[in-house]
Amino acid sequence: MTNYVALEDVAQINPRPRKCIDEMQEVSFLPMASVSANGFVAFEEKRILKEVKKGFTPFRRGDFIIAKITPCFENGKAALTCNLENEIGYGSTEFHVVRPDEDKLDRKYLYYLLWNKQFRFFGKKEMRGAAGQKRITTDYLKGYKIPLPPLEEQKRIAAILDKADAVRRKRQQAIDLTDQLLRSVFLDMFGDPVTNPKSLEVVKMSDIGQIITGNTPSRKSPEYYGSNIEWIKSGNINTPYHYLTQAEECLSEQGAQVGRTVPRNSILVTCIAGSKDCIGNIAIADREVAFNQQINAIVPNEKILTLFLYAQLAFNKKLVQKASTKSMKGMVSKSKFSDIEVLLPPIKDQKKYADCFLKALSKIEAMKMAMNNCNNLFNSLTQQAFKGELIKQAKAA
């Protein structure tokens, strides 16, 4: 029978940094944006230790880091730091650090324990803090119970999950390449919207559509919540998908009347977030929806095509992020959002790009269906692994 232990019994949670004599040495630095929701470090920056030793999260090469703030935690931002160029690392204050005791806990096994849907599902329920600032606490991580088979069995489990994960990553790479192609075509046709090298017409967002900020119907009136219309939150936007994901909560007919709704083909943008990296995340509504106050939406008018505007904002998040407040909690107000300037090329050129986007989108959606099948298989294997069933099946085979 598998033994269960508290995570703090086999790992250090947010360990203190070593004392370093050379404050001018180079260290690796990981902002939140550098950690992918697909579970790896996408890039690292170089900093001088003296610049980051105060006010940032310390870690060492090989530690596991995981986002603690919403929605980055729910989105799966976590990674092992085994491939950093420097032994010493620092990063966003919104990371938790877990350093396994190598005599008791395999680091790859730890990775799969904490980077999976089940952990995020239960962790989300234990988050603390105000809306938009909820976090996984250190105490929750310390007390989290994990299955702890013998070390050799942990390594065998991790090896099996590695193989399944490799298939998923290949699928994701194909999707990413298609997205990169769409970005390249956009830049080739229209140039960078920030520098506008083709001298295209520039307009404010308020000139090309109706701007609407979402809201939250009073929780004191339960009759506002029901099953009439989906109520979108930033978690439905901050995903790899071009379209909104299914909302967990819905409003009633009464709730829809006091809420804010937008029609199909509107564009929803995350404009309030605990992490600035989430500001500017974007998705298209393929049905009528309601949405909360962390989101600004635009209902495009006849001057601009939805797919063209979506691509312009999606491939250039800095257009929105530049309008954000400079505080720790990023925010783009309705007025600031309305004043964001975007390119407005001739409608025939917009249509040409939109047609290209649609063709690529059909391929992307097919690849994402295959990716979902891989995800379901991986999640099933993960659950079997941590119940002790995966090794039994492998031995029986």
XYZ file of C-alpha atoms in Angstrom:
397
model
C 0.000 0.000 0.000
C 1.353 3.435 -0.993
C 2.465 5.648 1.873
C 1.186 9.269 1.969
C 3.249 12.074 3.502
C 3.054 15.844 3.781
C 5.097 17.580 1.092
C 7.131 19.458 3.720
C 8.389 16.088 5.047
C 10.219 15.337 1.798
C 10.921 18.799 0.366
C 11.781 22.345 1.372
C 9.072 24.887 0.564
C 10.391 28.343 -0.356
C 13.911 27.700 1.017
C 16.044 30.649 2.013
C 18.907 31.576 -0.344
C 22.524 30.747 0.381
C 24.723 33.586 1.526
C 26.775 34.708 -1.472
C 29.936 36.777 -1.214
C 30.026 37.964 -4.826
C 27.020 40.242 -5.292
C 28.170 41.118 -8.809
C 27.853 37.557 -10.126
C 25.394 36.781 -12.904
C 22.198 34.917 -11.958
C 19.290 33.548 -13.975
C 16.040 35.486 -13.719
C 12.557 34.167 -14.511
C 9.622 36.605 -14.830
C 6.178 35.004 -14.824
C 6.032 35.255 -18.624
C 9.079 32.983 -18.920
C 7.250 29.985 -17.440
C 4.907 28.296 -19.883
C 1.472 26.926 -18.990
C 2.768 23.813 -20.775
C 5.121 23.154 -17.889
C 8.558 24.387 -18.956
C 10.836 27.430 -18.848
C 10.423 29.181 -22.203
C 13.275 31.646 -21.696
C 15.498 33.114 -19.008
C 16.962 36.544 -18.431
C 20.335 37.447 -16.976
C 20.626 39.740 -13.980
C 23.267 40.748 -11.449
C 22.691 39.264 -7.976
C 22.838 42.668 -6.274
C 19.874 43.851 -8.407
C 17.526 40.993 -7.498
C 18.520 39.611 -4.104
C 15.847 41.754 -2.446
C 12.247 41.771 -3.613
C 12.327 38.605 -5.741
C 11.954 34.866 -5.199
C 15.258 32.941 -4.835
C 15.802 29.394 -6.118
C 18.551 27.070 -7.324
C 18.972 25.146 -10.551
C 16.867 21.985 -10.289
C 14.161 23.445 -8.031
C 10.507 23.172 -8.986
C 8.689 26.513 -9.276
C 4.936 27.030 -9.503
C 2.796 30.150 -9.882
C 0.818 30.870 -6.747
C -1.507 33.633 -7.975
C -4.733 33.405 -9.970
C -5.120 32.833 -12.916
C -1.505 31.763 -13.511
C -1.828 28.890 -11.028
C -4.997 27.526 -12.637
C -3.420 27.874 -16.087
C -0.591 25.529 -15.114
C 2.418 27.855 -14.985
C 5.042 25.623 -13.359
C 8.414 24.126 -14.296
C 11.552 22.347 -13.205
C 14.564 24.645 -13.458
C 17.123 21.956 -14.323
C 18.353 23.641 -17.512
C 19.108 27.131 -16.213
C 22.468 28.533 -17.270
C 23.310 29.668 -13.735
C 23.229 27.718 -10.483
C 21.529 30.627 -8.698
C 18.183 31.922 -9.886
C 15.607 34.542 -8.926
C 12.131 35.171 -10.240
C 8.716 36.713 -9.823
C 7.439 37.134 -6.282
C 4.383 35.149 -7.441
C 6.281 31.834 -7.531
C 6.421 29.167 -4.849
C 9.628 27.112 -4.809
C 9.798 23.412 -3.931
C 13.206 21.750 -3.423
C 12.956 17.943 -3.059
C 15.037 15.867 -0.664
C 16.780 13.745 -3.300
C 17.074 10.762 -0.960
C 13.292 10.619 -0.604
C 11.665 12.358 -3.554
C 12.548 12.178 -7.246
C 12.341 15.656 -8.787
C 10.628 14.446 -11.985
C 8.075 12.543 -9.892
C 7.522 15.743 -7.877
C 7.011 17.665 -11.136
C 4.215 15.374 -12.265
C 2.648 15.406 -8.787
C 2.275 19.177 -8.782
C 1.919 19.929 -12.485
C -1.369 18.208 -13.181
C -5.066 19.003 -13.379
C -6.000 17.233 -10.168
C -3.577 19.285 -8.070
C -4.831 22.502 -9.677
C -8.468 21.471 -9.193
C -8.076 20.949 -5.437
C -5.615 23.820 -5.060
C -8.036 26.292 -6.611
C -10.536 25.556 -3.826
C -7.913 26.368 -1.189
C -6.750 29.703 -2.616
C -6.929 32.672 -0.282
C -7.235 36.427 -0.863
C -9.468 38.962 -2.583
C -10.904 38.396 -6.040
C -8.211 38.732 -8.687
C -5.505 38.374 -6.002
C -6.172 34.832 -4.750
C -3.090 32.754 -4.036
C -2.027 29.260 -3.043
C -0.587 29.611 0.453
C 2.746 28.257 1.689
C 0.917 26.313 4.418
C -1.260 24.588 1.821
C 1.829 23.404 -0.069
C 3.567 22.281 3.111
C 0.604 20.214 4.232
C -0.305 18.800 0.820
C -0.388 14.987 1.058
C 1.462 13.132 -1.672
C 1.778 9.397 -2.412
C 5.352 8.317 -1.694
C 6.324 4.922 -3.127
C 9.986 3.788 -2.991
C 12.411 6.038 -4.869
C 13.036 3.542 -7.690
C 9.305 3.217 -8.272
C 8.982 7.014 -8.374
C 11.608 7.075 -11.132
C 9.796 4.373 -13.125
C 6.518 6.310 -12.864
C 8.223 9.522 -13.980
C 9.794 7.708 -16.969
C 6.398 6.416 -18.146
C 4.824 9.860 -17.782
C 7.802 11.399 -19.614
C 6.988 9.292 -22.686
C 3.317 10.270 -22.642
C 4.228 13.917 -22.107
C 6.648 13.836 -25.075
C 3.747 12.944 -27.398
C 1.732 15.877 -26.041
C 4.611 18.278 -26.534
C 5.051 17.261 -30.189
C 1.369 17.998 -30.787
C 1.740 21.368 -29.067
C 4.806 22.229 -31.149
C 2.782 21.712 -34.341
C 0.093 24.070 -33.020
C 2.710 26.650 -31.994
C 4.321 26.547 -35.440
C 0.970 27.290 -37.080
C 0.396 30.204 -34.707
C 3.878 31.518 -35.519
C 3.035 31.317 -39.227
C -0.104 33.421 -38.666
C 1.958 35.966 -36.755
C 4.557 36.102 -39.547
C 1.892 36.599 -42.218
C 0.371 39.437 -40.176
C 3.722 41.202 -39.806
C 4.495 40.714 -43.494
C 1.155 42.216 -44.563
C 0.755 45.000 -41.997
C 4.006 45.418 -40.066
C 4.407 45.860 -36.321
C 1.367 47.786 -34.963
C 3.593 49.499 -32.386
C 6.020 51.029 -34.913
C 3.667 51.031 -37.965
C 6.451 50.813 -40.596
C 3.891 50.709 -43.456
C 2.300 54.009 -42.330
C -1.203 52.533 -42.166
C -4.144 54.475 -40.731
C -4.212 54.402 -36.938
C -7.440 54.666 -34.924
C -8.565 54.343 -31.325
C -10.407 51.234 -30.183
C -13.460 53.367 -29.449
C -13.550 54.350 -33.166
C -13.943 50.760 -34.355
C -16.420 49.312 -31.888
C -18.438 49.531 -28.695
C -16.354 49.125 -25.536
C -18.012 47.314 -22.624
C -16.631 46.485 -19.176
C -18.095 43.440 -17.450
C -19.556 43.262 -13.965
C -20.585 40.870 -11.206
C -24.288 40.723 -10.332
C -24.773 40.856 -6.557
C -24.031 37.568 -4.813
C -26.633 38.595 -2.264
C -29.259 37.926 -4.939
C -28.981 34.192 -5.746
C -31.769 34.585 -8.311
C -29.200 36.318 -10.560
C -27.345 33.024 -11.022
C -28.726 30.102 -12.981
C -28.321 28.547 -16.427
C -29.451 31.162 -18.946
C -26.136 32.581 -20.178
C -22.468 31.809 -19.511
C -20.637 34.198 -17.188
C -17.069 34.473 -18.454
C -14.069 35.067 -16.183
C -10.419 35.701 -17.069
C -9.691 31.978 -16.718
C -11.814 31.410 -19.844
C -9.576 33.839 -21.743
C -6.107 33.019 -20.396
C -5.826 29.763 -22.356
C -4.037 28.545 -25.518
C -7.331 28.707 -27.434
C -8.444 31.466 -29.814
C -12.047 31.179 -28.611
C -13.499 31.416 -25.109
C -13.589 28.188 -23.134
C -16.769 26.979 -21.427
C -17.651 29.008 -18.312
C -18.104 27.244 -14.976
C -20.847 29.636 -13.886
C -23.948 30.996 -15.596
C -26.397 33.822 -14.977
C -30.182 33.578 -14.936
C -32.412 35.727 -17.155
C -32.619 38.225 -14.291
C -28.860 38.115 -13.857
C -28.303 38.764 -17.557
C -30.443 41.908 -17.284
C -28.207 43.402 -14.571
C -25.017 41.898 -15.998
C -23.095 42.952 -19.092
C -23.358 40.851 -22.231
C -21.816 40.884 -25.707
C -22.890 39.125 -28.916
C -21.070 36.497 -30.943
C -17.877 37.735 -32.677
C -17.039 40.143 -29.871
C -13.492 40.180 -28.484
C -12.840 39.836 -24.730
C -9.572 41.018 -23.150
C -8.200 40.465 -19.632
C -7.667 43.966 -18.220
C -7.339 43.325 -14.470
C -5.023 40.594 -13.193
C -2.808 39.755 -10.262
C 0.041 39.193 -12.714
C 0.805 41.831 -15.349
C 1.742 39.063 -17.769
C -1.940 38.106 -17.975
C -2.967 41.630 -18.985
C -3.813 41.636 -22.690
C -4.786 37.964 -22.916
C -7.578 37.734 -25.451
C -10.256 35.453 -26.901
C -13.120 35.603 -29.385
C -16.718 34.961 -28.285
C -18.332 32.389 -30.583
C -21.658 32.795 -28.739
C -23.401 35.474 -26.661
C -21.880 35.680 -23.172
C -21.868 37.728 -19.985
C -18.547 38.535 -18.293
C -17.017 39.953 -15.122
C -15.335 43.260 -14.306
C -11.793 41.989 -14.912
C -12.586 41.992 -18.621
C -13.073 44.701 -21.223
C -14.791 43.717 -24.459
C -15.104 45.299 -27.868
C -17.999 44.685 -30.250
C -16.365 45.516 -33.610
C -18.259 47.750 -36.043
C -18.288 47.656 -39.861
C -14.855 49.307 -40.116
C -12.920 46.291 -38.868
C -13.139 42.503 -39.075
C -13.149 40.526 -35.830
C -10.418 38.094 -36.896
C -8.127 40.897 -38.066
C -8.535 42.869 -34.825
C -8.129 39.699 -32.760
C -4.864 38.820 -34.504
C -3.539 42.353 -34.095
C -4.160 42.325 -30.343
C -3.261 38.658 -29.753
C 0.101 38.891 -31.516
C 0.913 42.242 -29.897
C -0.092 42.026 -26.227
C 2.082 45.049 -25.485
C -0.552 47.225 -27.205
C -2.812 46.542 -24.207
C -0.075 46.144 -21.604
C 1.287 49.633 -22.361
C -2.058 51.033 -21.152
C -1.840 49.173 -17.820
C -1.164 50.810 -14.467
C 2.378 50.420 -13.126
C 1.263 48.919 -9.803
C 1.882 45.275 -8.820
C -1.678 44.479 -9.845
C -2.077 45.306 -13.519
C -5.209 47.181 -14.619
C -6.424 48.744 -17.862
C -9.485 50.933 -17.277
C -12.298 51.248 -19.796
C -11.116 54.733 -20.801
C -7.519 53.580 -21.265
C -8.708 50.557 -23.221
C -10.837 52.792 -25.436
C -7.822 54.982 -26.218
C -5.548 52.127 -27.351
C -4.461 52.779 -30.912
C -4.607 50.028 -33.546
C -3.955 49.722 -37.270
C -6.874 50.099 -39.683
C -5.844 48.936 -43.170
C -8.339 48.755 -46.080
C -11.140 46.238 -45.495
C -10.044 44.174 -48.524
C -6.631 43.603 -46.907
C -8.267 42.732 -43.596
C -10.435 40.169 -45.416
C -7.429 38.662 -47.165
C -5.745 38.096 -43.803
C -8.976 36.879 -42.161
C -9.385 34.246 -44.905
C -5.836 33.049 -44.266
C -6.539 32.979 -40.525
C -9.708 30.907 -40.991
C -7.941 28.299 -43.111
C -5.186 27.951 -40.533
C -7.736 27.924 -37.718
C -9.480 24.818 -39.100
C -6.126 23.010 -39.048
C -5.361 24.293 -35.562
C -8.728 23.132 -34.214
C -8.137 19.635 -35.666
C -4.695 19.549 -34.046
C -6.165 20.733 -30.755
C -8.718 17.915 -30.820
C -5.825 15.468 -31.194
C -4.022 17.361 -28.430
C -7.070 16.976 -26.172
C -7.002 13.225 -26.725
C -3.329 13.198 -25.724
C -4.165 15.308 -22.656
C -6.938 12.920 -21.629
C -4.578 9.949 -21.959
C -1.887 11.750 -19.993
C -4.311 12.760 -17.221
C -5.577 9.175 -17.016
C -2.024 7.831 -16.736
C -1.220 10.439 -14.075
C -4.198 9.413 -11.944
C -3.287 5.735 -12.317
C 0.332 6.483 -11.425
C -0.456 8.219 -8.164
C -2.920 5.499 -7.164
C -0.185 2.892 -7.588
C -1.956 1.254 -10.537
C 0.449 2.217 -13.340
C 3.427 0.170 -12.112
C 1.177 -2.828 -11.402
C -0.070 -2.742 -15.008
C 3.479 -2.366 -16.336
C 4.653 -5.386 -14.309
C 1.637 -7.444 -15.433
C 2.381 -6.656 -19.078
